[in-house]
Amino acid sequence: MLTSLSTALVAIVLLSGPAFTQRPDATDRLDWAQQPHFKRPGAHDSVTVASTSAASVVNTAPVFSMPVANTSAAVHSNSTIRTKVSPGIFFTGGSTGTGSGAAQPTGYWNNTLTYNHTRSSAVVPSRSTSVPFASLNTTQYLATNTSSSKTQASASTLRTLTKSSSSNQTVSSTSGSATSATKSGTVASSTSTADPKIPFLRGVNLGGWLVLEEWMNAELFQDTLAIDEFTFSSTSNASEALAEHWATFITQDDIADLVGTGINALRIPIGFWAFDNDNTPYHQGQDVYLEKAIGWAKQYNMTVWVDCHGSPGSQNGYSSSGRAGIINWQEGDNLNRSISVLETIAAKYGAEEYAGVVVGIELTNEPMAGGANNLGVTRQWTKDAYAAVKAKVANPNLQIIMHDAYAGIDSWIPTAQSIIGKGPKTFAMDTHLYQLYTAADNALDQPQHITKVCGWADTLSASNTVVPTYVGEWSVMTNVCVNPDNTTTSGTSCTTTGCQCQADAFGTWNAAMVAQVRKYVEAQLDVFEASSSGYFAWSLKGPGAWGFLNGVDGGIIPKPLTAREFDNQCSGSTRRAIRGSLGVAGEYW
Ligand SMILES: *[C@@H]1O[C@H](CO)[C@@H](O)[C@H](O)[C@H]1NC(C)=O
Ligand SMILES: *[C@@H]1O[C@H](CO)[C@@H](O)[C@H](O)[C@H]1NC(C)=O
Ligand SMILES: *[C@@H]1O[C@H](CO)[C@@H](O)[C@H](O)[C@H]1NC(C)=O
Ligand SMILES: *[C@@H]1O[C@H](CO)[C@@H](O)[C@H](O)[C@H]1NC(C)=O
Ligand SMILES: *[C@@H]1O[C@H](CO)[C@@H](O)[C@H](O)[C@H]1NC(C)=O
Ligand SMILES: *[C@@H]1O[C@H](CO)[C@@H](O)[C@H](O)[C@H]1NC(C)=O
Ligand SMILES: *[C@@H]1O[C@H](CO)[C@@H](O)[C@H](O)[C@H]1NC(C)=O
Ligand SMILES: *[C@@H]1O[C@H](CO)[C@@H](O)[C@H](O)[C@H]1NC(C)=O
Ligand SMILES: *[C@@H]1O[C@H](CO)[C@@H](O)[C@H](O)[C@H]1NC(C)=O
Ligand SMILES: *[C@@H]1O[C@H](CO)[C@@H](O)[C@H](O)[C@H]1NC(C)=O
Ligand SMILES: *[C@@H]1O[C@H](CO)[C@@H](O)[C@H](O)[C@H]1NC(C)=O
C-alpha cells in the first residue's frame, strides 16, 4: 500500500518517465454505465507528466474536463442556495430547514423523475421536480488526455511526531475514574468504557477543509459548475485553489482559539484519495495538512480522530464523500480498496509515535443504509475492516470507529459485541444526531426538539455500555422561529411582528433566538456528557451558526462546554457520569 510519502515517491518516479498509462477506472465504471448521459472514454490515453517547480500539490490524477451547464435547465444556485443537480444526483429538491442552506442530495433525478435515496423504483412524489436546478451536460465528464502538470510535495513537510512528548498524554485520563449514574438508571456501569485509556472526548469536526463541501466552501465553488470535490478537481485552477484552501481555511490560530472552550478532540475528515487517487481526478497534498493539524492538536493537548470521510465509489452519494450523486461503494473492488486505504492510514497514524494524539481512526462516514448499500454487507465489511486496521496499528489503545450507517446504534450492538468479544474496547460506534433533515423533525418547535434530545439518552447509554459510543456530529441548528413571547414555531419564516427564525442570518439573531438555540445546545451537551463517550460539533468553520467558533462567540455554545445557563433540562441525565476525567491534561477550567 502506498503511504502518502510513497505516493510522493511514486510521483517522483513518474516525473522521471515520459508518461504513465491510465489504468481502467474501477471506481467509477458502474457509475458511468448507469447514467445514460455518461459515456465511458474509449481506449485509455497516456497522460503526459510535466514537472513544474515548487508547489505543495501532488496531482497524480488524470485530468477530466469540466461539465458545462445545460443552459435550458434552470440553475438552482445563487448566493443563498447552491445546488446544481445533474441527472443522477441525489437531492431533496430544496432545503427544508436552516440546515446546510442547500438541498441535501438524498433523491435520484434522471432528468424526468425523482427517486428516493435508496434508488428503489418508488418515485418520490415530492416537490423536487418543481425546484429549479441546473442539469449539467454530463457528456462533458469524459476523461481526456490533457496534459497534467505534476509537482511534488516536499518530503520535509511530511513530518512525523516524536514519540517522547506524546506518549504519556493519555495517562491522566484514567485518573478521574468514572462515577456512575446517579439517577434513573439511564447511564450504564462506569466500567463500560473504561478502556482503552482515552479521555472523554469533547470535540469539534474540521469539516469543509480536507474534503470540500459545496455548502461550506461556497466561495471556492462560486464560479465553477462543480458540485463536489470530484468535479471541483477538474476545474482549471483546482490545484492552486485547493492548495490555498488547505493553507487558509483552518490554521493553527483556529485551533489556538479552541483553548479554553473545553474542546479536547478534533475529528478530521479526509478522503480516500489523499492516500490513493489512482484513476480519479482528485488532487493530493491534503495529508500534509492532516499532519499539521495533528501537530497543532499535540501542541494544545488535544486528541485526533482521522476520519475516512470519503470512501471509494462513494458510500452515500453526498458531496461530503467527495462525490455527489452516486453510491457505488459496494460495487466492484471498492470495499477492498476502502480497506486498503484504511490499512495505509492505520499503519501511519496507528504508530506509537502518534499515540496520545491520534486516538481514533474512523472506517467510513455515513454509509447509506439500504438501496445501493446492503446493510449486511456494511456490517461484514466493518468486521473485516476492523481486523485489517487492528492488524496494522501499533498503538494498543487506538479506537477504530464505525458510523452506524443510519441504522441506529442499537442495531449495531451484536456486531460490536462480536468484534470486541472479551478484548479491550478498541472498537467504537459513531452516531450523528441532527434534528433538521426530516420533515418530522422540521415540524417540531424548540421544546419538542429538546424533549427529543432528552430521549436520546437511553439509546446512547445502552450502546455505550457495550461499545464506546460517540456522537461524531451534532449541530446547534433546528428549524424554528421564536416569537416575542418566547414561544417557538417550526419553519423558516414567520409573520408575527418581532419574530425571528434560525433561517435568518446568524448575525441578525435576537436575544430570544440566541437563548432558544443555547437551550437546545445545552440539552444536547447534557445528554452527550452523561450517556456517551464523547461528542463532536459540526463544524469548526461552518457558515453562520454552523461554525463552532461563531457559535461560541455568539453565545449559543457555552464556553467552556460544561458551563450552563439552563441547567438540568433532561431529568435523569448526569453530566460526566461515564468518564470522570476531562481533557487529556485533566480538568483545567
Ligand atoms: C437540459 O435540461 C432540460 C430541462 O431539465 C432537459 O429537458 C434536457 O434534457 C437537458 N439536456 C441535457 C443534454 O441534459
Ligand atoms: C436565490 O434563490 C432563492 C430561492 O430561489 C431566492 O429566494 C433568492 O432570492 C435568490 N437569491 C439571489 C441573490 O438571487
Ligand atoms: C426516468 O425514469 C422513468 C421511470 O423509470 C422513465 O420512464 C424515464 O424515461 C426516465 N427518464 C430519463 C430521462 O431517463
Ligand atoms: C425509499 O425507498 C425505500 C425502499 O423502497 C422505502 O422503504 C422508503 O420508504 C422510501 N422512502 C421515501 C422517502 O419514499
Ligand atoms: C454536451 O457536451 C457535448 C460534448 O462536448 C456536446 O457535443 C453537446 O453538444 C453538449 N450538449 C449540450 C446540450 O450542451
Ligand atoms: C492527447 O495527447 C496528445 C499528446 O500529448 C496531444 O497531442 C493531443 O492533443 C491530446 N488529445 C486531446 C484530445 O487532448
Ligand atoms: C512517561 O511515563 C513513564 C512511566 O510513568 C515515566 O517513567 C516517564 O518519565 C514519562 N515520560 C515523560 C516524557 O513524561
Ligand atoms: C487560482 O487560485 C489561486 C488560489 O486560490 C488564486 O489566487 C488565483 O487568482 C486563481 N487563478 C485564477 C485564474 O482563477
Ligand atoms: C498541555 O498539558 C501540559 C501538561 O499537562 C501543560 O503543561 C500545558 O500547559 C498544556 N497546554 C495547554 C495549551 O493546555
Ligand atoms: C476482496 O478481497 C478478498 C480477500 O482478498 C477477496 O476474497 C475478494 O474476492 C475481494 N473482492 C473483490 C470484489 O475484489
Ligand atoms: C424572551 O427571552 C429573552 C432571552 O432570554 C429575554 O430577554 C426576554 O425577556 C424573554 N421575553 C419574554 C416575554 O419572556
PDB file of N, CA, C and O and ligand atoms in Angstrom, residues 259 299-301 585 588, ligand 9:
ATOM      1  N   VAL A 259      -8.645  26.757  22.662  1.00  0.00           N
ATOM      2  CA  VAL A 259      -8.148  26.638  24.039  1.00  0.00           C
ATOM      3  C   VAL A 259      -9.087  27.444  24.936  1.00  0.00           C
ATOM      4  O   VAL A 259      -9.407  28.589  24.651  1.00  0.00           O
ATOM      5  N   GLN A 299       0.178  20.120  20.310  1.00  0.00           N
ATOM      6  CA  GLN A 299       0.632  21.334  20.985  1.00  0.00           C
ATOM      7  C   GLN A 299      -0.395  21.837  21.997  1.00  0.00           C
ATOM      8  O   GLN A 299      -0.032  22.360  23.049  1.00  0.00           O
ATOM      9  N   TYR A 300      -1.684  21.682  21.664  1.00  0.00           N
ATOM     10  CA  TYR A 300      -2.728  22.202  22.556  1.00  0.00           C
ATOM     11  C   TYR A 300      -3.383  21.087  23.375  1.00  0.00           C
ATOM     12  O   TYR A 300      -4.508  21.236  23.842  1.00  0.00           O
ATOM     13  N   ASN A 301      -2.704  19.989  23.505  1.00  0.00           N
ATOM     14  CA  ASN A 301      -3.187  18.881  24.329  1.00  0.00           C
ATOM     15  C   ASN A 301      -4.530  18.336  23.852  1.00  0.00           C
ATOM     16  O   ASN A 301      -5.404  18.043  24.648  1.00  0.00           O
ATOM     17  N   ALA A 585      -5.306  16.762  29.454  1.00  0.00           N
ATOM     18  CA  ALA A 585      -4.491  17.293  30.546  1.00  0.00           C
ATOM     19  C   ALA A 585      -5.285  17.415  31.842  1.00  0.00           C
ATOM     20  O   ALA A 585      -4.843  18.025  32.795  1.00  0.00           O
ATOM     21  N   TYR A 588      -9.202  21.466  33.639  1.00  0.00           N
ATOM     22  CA  TYR A 588      -8.419  22.652  33.914  1.00  0.00           C
ATOM     23  C   TYR A 588      -9.237  23.923  33.962  1.00  0.00           C
ATOM     24  O   TYR A 588      -8.708  24.993  34.087  1.00  0.00           O
TER      25      TYR A 588
HETATM   26  C1  LIG B   9      -0.770  20.795  27.999  1.00  0.00           C
HETATM   27  O1  LIG B   9      -0.539  19.911  29.058  1.00  0.00           O
HETATM   28  C2  LIG B   9       0.668  20.177  29.735  1.00  0.00           C
HETATM   29  C3  LIG B   9       0.890  19.071  30.734  1.00  0.00           C
HETATM   30  O2  LIG B   9      -0.255  18.878  31.474  1.00  0.00           O
HETATM   31  C4  LIG B   9       0.592  21.560  30.356  1.00  0.00           C
HETATM   32  O3  LIG B   9       1.807  21.852  30.981  1.00  0.00           O
HETATM   33  C5  LIG B   9       0.327  22.587  29.273  1.00  0.00           C
HETATM   34  O4  LIG B   9       0.126  23.863  29.845  1.00  0.00           O
HETATM   35  C6  LIG B   9      -0.896  22.225  28.496  1.00  0.00           C
HETATM   36  N1  LIG B   9      -1.047  23.119  27.363  1.00  0.00           N
HETATM   37  C7  LIG B   9      -2.201  23.676  27.046  1.00  0.00           C
HETATM   38  C8  LIG B   9      -2.195  24.573  25.864  1.00  0.00           C
HETATM   39  O5  LIG B   9      -3.233  23.479  27.688  1.00  0.00           O
END
